[in-house]
mmCIF file of C-alpha atoms in Angstrom:
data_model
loop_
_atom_site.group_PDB
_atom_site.id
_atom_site.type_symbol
_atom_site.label_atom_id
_atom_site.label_comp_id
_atom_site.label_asym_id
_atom_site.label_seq_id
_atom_site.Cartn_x
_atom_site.Cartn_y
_atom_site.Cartn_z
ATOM 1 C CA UNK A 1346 25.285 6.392 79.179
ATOM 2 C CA UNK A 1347 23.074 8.567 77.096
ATOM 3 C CA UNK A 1348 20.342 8.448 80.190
ATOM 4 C CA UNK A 1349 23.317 9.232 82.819
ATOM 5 C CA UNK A 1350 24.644 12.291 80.847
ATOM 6 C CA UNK A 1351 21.267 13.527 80.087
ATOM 7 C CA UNK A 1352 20.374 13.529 83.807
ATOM 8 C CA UNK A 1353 23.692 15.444 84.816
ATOM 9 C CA UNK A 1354 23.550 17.645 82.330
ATOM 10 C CA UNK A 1355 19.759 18.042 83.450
ATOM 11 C CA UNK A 1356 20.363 18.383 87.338
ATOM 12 C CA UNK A 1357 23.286 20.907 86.400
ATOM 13 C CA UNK A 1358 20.396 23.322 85.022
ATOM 14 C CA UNK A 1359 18.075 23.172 87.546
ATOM 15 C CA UNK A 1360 20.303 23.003 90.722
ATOM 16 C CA UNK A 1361 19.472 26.081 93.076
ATOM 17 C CA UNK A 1362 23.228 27.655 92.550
ATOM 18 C CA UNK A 1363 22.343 27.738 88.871
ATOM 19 C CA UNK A 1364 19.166 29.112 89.645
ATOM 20 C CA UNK A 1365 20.151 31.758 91.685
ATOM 21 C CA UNK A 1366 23.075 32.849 89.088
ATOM 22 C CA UNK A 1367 20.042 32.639 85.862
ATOM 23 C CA UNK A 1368 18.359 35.381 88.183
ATOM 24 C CA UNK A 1369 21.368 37.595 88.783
ATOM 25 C CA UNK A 1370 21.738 37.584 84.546
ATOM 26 C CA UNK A 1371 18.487 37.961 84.179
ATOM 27 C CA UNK A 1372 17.747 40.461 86.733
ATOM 28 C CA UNK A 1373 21.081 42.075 85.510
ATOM 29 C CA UNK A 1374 20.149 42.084 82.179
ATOM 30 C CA UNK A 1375 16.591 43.806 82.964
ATOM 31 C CA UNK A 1376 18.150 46.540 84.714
ATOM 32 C CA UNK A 1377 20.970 46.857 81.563
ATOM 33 C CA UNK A 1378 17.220 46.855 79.102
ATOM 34 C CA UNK A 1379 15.919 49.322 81.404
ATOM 35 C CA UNK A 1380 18.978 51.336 82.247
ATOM 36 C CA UNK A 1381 19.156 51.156 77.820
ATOM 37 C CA UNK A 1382 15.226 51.868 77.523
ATOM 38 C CA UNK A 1383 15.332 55.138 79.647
ATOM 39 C CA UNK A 1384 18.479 56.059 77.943
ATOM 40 C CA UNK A 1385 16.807 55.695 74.832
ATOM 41 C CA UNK A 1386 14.066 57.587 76.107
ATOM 42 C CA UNK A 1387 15.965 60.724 77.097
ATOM 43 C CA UNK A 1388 17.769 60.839 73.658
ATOM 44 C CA UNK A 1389 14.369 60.172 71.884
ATOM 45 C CA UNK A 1390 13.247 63.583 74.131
ATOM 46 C CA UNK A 1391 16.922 65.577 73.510
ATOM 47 C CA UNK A 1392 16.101 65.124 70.115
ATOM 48 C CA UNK A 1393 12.555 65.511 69.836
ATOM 49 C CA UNK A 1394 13.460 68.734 71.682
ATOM 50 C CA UNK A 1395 16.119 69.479 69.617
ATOM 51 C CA UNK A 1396 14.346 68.914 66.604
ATOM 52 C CA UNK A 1397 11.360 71.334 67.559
ATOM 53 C CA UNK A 1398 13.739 73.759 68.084
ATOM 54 C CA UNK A 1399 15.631 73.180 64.387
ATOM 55 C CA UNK A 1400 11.865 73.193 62.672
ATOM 56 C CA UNK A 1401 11.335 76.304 64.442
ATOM 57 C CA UNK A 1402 14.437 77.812 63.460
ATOM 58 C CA UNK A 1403 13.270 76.173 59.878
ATOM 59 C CA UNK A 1404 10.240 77.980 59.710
ATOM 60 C CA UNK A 1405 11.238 81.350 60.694
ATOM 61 C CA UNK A 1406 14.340 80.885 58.038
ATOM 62 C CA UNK A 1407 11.753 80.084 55.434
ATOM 63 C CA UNK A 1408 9.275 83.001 56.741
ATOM 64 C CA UNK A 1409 12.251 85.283 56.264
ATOM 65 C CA UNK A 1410 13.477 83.582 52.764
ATOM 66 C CA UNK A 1411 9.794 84.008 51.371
ATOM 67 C CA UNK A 1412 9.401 87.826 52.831
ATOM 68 C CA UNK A 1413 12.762 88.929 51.093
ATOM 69 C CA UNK A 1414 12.095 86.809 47.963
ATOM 70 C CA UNK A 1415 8.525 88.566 47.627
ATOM 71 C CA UNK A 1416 11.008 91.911 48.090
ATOM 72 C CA UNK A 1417 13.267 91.048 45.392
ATOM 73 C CA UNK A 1418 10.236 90.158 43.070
ATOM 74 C CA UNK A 1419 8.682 93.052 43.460
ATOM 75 C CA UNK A 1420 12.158 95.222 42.993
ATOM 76 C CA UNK A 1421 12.794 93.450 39.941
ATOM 77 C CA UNK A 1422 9.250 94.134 38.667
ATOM 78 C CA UNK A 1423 9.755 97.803 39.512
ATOM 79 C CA UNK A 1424 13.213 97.368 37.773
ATOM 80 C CA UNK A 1425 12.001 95.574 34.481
ATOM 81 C CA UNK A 1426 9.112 97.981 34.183
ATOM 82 C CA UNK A 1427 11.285 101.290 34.637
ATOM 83 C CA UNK A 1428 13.707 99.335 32.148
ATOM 84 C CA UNK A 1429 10.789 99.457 29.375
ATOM 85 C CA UNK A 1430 9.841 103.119 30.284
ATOM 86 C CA UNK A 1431 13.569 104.529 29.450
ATOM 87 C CA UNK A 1432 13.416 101.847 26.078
ATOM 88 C CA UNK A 1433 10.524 103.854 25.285
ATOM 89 C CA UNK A 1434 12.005 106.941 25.995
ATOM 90 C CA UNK A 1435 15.146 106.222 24.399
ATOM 91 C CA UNK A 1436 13.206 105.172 21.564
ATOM 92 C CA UNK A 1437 10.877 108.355 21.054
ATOM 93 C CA UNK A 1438 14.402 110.392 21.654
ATOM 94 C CA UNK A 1439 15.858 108.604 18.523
ATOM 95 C CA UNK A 1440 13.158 109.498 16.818
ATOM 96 C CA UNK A 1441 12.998 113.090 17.601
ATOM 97 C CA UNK A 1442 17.023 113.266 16.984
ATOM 98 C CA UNK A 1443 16.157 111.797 13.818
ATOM 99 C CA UNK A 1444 13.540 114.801 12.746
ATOM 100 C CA UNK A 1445 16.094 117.267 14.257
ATOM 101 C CA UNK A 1446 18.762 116.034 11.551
ATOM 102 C CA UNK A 1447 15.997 115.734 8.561
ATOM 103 C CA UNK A 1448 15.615 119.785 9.559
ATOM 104 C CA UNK A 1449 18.852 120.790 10.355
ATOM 105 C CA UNK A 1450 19.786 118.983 7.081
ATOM 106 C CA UNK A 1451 16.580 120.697 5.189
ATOM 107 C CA UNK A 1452 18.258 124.144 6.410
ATOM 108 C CA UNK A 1453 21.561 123.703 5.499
ATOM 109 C CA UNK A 1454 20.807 123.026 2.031
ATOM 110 C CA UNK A 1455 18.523 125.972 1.903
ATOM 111 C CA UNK A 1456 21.325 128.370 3.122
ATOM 112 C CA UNK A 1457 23.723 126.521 0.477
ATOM 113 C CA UNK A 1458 21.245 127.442 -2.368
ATOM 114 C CA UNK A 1459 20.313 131.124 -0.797
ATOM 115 C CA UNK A 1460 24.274 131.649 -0.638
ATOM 116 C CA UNK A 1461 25.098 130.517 -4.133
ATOM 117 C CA UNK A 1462 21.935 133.128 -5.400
ATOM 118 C CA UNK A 1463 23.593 135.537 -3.309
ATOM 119 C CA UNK A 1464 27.375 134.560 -4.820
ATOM 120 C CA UNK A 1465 25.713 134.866 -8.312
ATOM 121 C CA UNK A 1466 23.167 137.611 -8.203
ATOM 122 C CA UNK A 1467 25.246 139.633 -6.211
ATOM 123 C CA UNK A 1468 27.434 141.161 -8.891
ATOM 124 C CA UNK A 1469 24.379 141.673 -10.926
ATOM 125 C CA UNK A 1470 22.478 143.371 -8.232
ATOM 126 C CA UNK A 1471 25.049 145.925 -7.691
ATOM 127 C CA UNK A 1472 26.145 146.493 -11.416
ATOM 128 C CA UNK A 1473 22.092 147.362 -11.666
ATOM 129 C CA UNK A 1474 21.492 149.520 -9.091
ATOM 130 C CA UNK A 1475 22.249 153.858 -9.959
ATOM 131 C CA UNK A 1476 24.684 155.008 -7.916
ATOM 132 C CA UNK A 1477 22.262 157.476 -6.476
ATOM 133 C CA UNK A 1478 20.493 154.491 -4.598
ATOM 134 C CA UNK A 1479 23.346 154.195 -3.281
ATOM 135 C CA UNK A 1480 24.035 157.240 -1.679
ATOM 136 C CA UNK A 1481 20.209 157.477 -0.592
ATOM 137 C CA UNK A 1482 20.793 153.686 1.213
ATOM 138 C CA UNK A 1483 24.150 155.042 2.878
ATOM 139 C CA UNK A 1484 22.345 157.971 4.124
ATOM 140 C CA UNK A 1485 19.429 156.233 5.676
ATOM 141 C CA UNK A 1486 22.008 153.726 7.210
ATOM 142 C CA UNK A 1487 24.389 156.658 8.477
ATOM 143 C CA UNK A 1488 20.939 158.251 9.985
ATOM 144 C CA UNK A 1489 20.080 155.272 11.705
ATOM 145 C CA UNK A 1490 23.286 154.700 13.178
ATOM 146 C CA UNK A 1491 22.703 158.317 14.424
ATOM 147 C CA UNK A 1492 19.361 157.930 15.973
ATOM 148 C CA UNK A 1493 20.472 154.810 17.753
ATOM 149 C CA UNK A 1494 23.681 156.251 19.124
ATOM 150 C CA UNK A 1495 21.888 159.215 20.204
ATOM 151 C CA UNK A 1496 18.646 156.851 22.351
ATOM 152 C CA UNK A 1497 22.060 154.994 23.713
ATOM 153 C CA UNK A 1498 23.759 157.678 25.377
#
């Protein structure tokens, strides 16, 4: 039995009806490979294409990234550097206020001391001086007032 089922099951492979159908597949599955091949192909190109076109856009995006970064850069050195100028100035302004207040407080305590002669010599001053002085400064101030209303009119 083994040599009567080998020999139909060999006959059933090589009969011309079998043949004929192993060609169809075959020839059917060469046309699905190549139908699947120049698919392939055309979505190898679409992207190929399309991925020129992305690298492009890419590049220019970076071009235009690295031209406004250099911009920034630059703006923040102009930034940082006008930052340390008006430090500076602030600093030398301080410093100037400071000397203002030394003198203004150097002043003040010299009018305090020329006021408190004045408040105590004063008195003295005018308990010394003859009343004939007097008159003779009161008539040189009356004079004066004289002459100056007189160049006014």
């Amino acid at each position: 039995m083994d040599k009567g089922t080998t020999a139909k099951s060999s006959s059933a492979v090589f009969t011309p009806n079998s043949a004929k159908g192993w060609m169809k597949k075959k020839d059917g599955a060469l046309q699905a490979a190549k139908w699947n091949a120049s698919l392939a192909s055309k979505i190898k190109t679409k992207l190929m294409n399309n991925s020129s076109m992305f690298k492009l856009s890419l590049q220019q995006n970076n071009k235009a990234l690295a031209l406004a970064l250099s911009v920034e850069k630059e703006n923040s050195r102009k930034l940082k550097n006008e930052k340390i100028f008006l430090q500076k100035e602030v600093e030398k302004l301080q410093l100037h206020n400071i000397s203002l207040r030394q003198k203004l407080t150097c002043l003040n305590k010299t009018l305090i001391g020329i006021e408190a002669f004045l408040n105590e010599n004063l008195l003295t001053a005018i308990e010394i001086s003859s009343p004939s002085e007097i008159c003779r400064i009161a008539s040189k101030a009356s004079f004066h007032c004289k002459s100056q209303c007189r160049a006014a009119r």
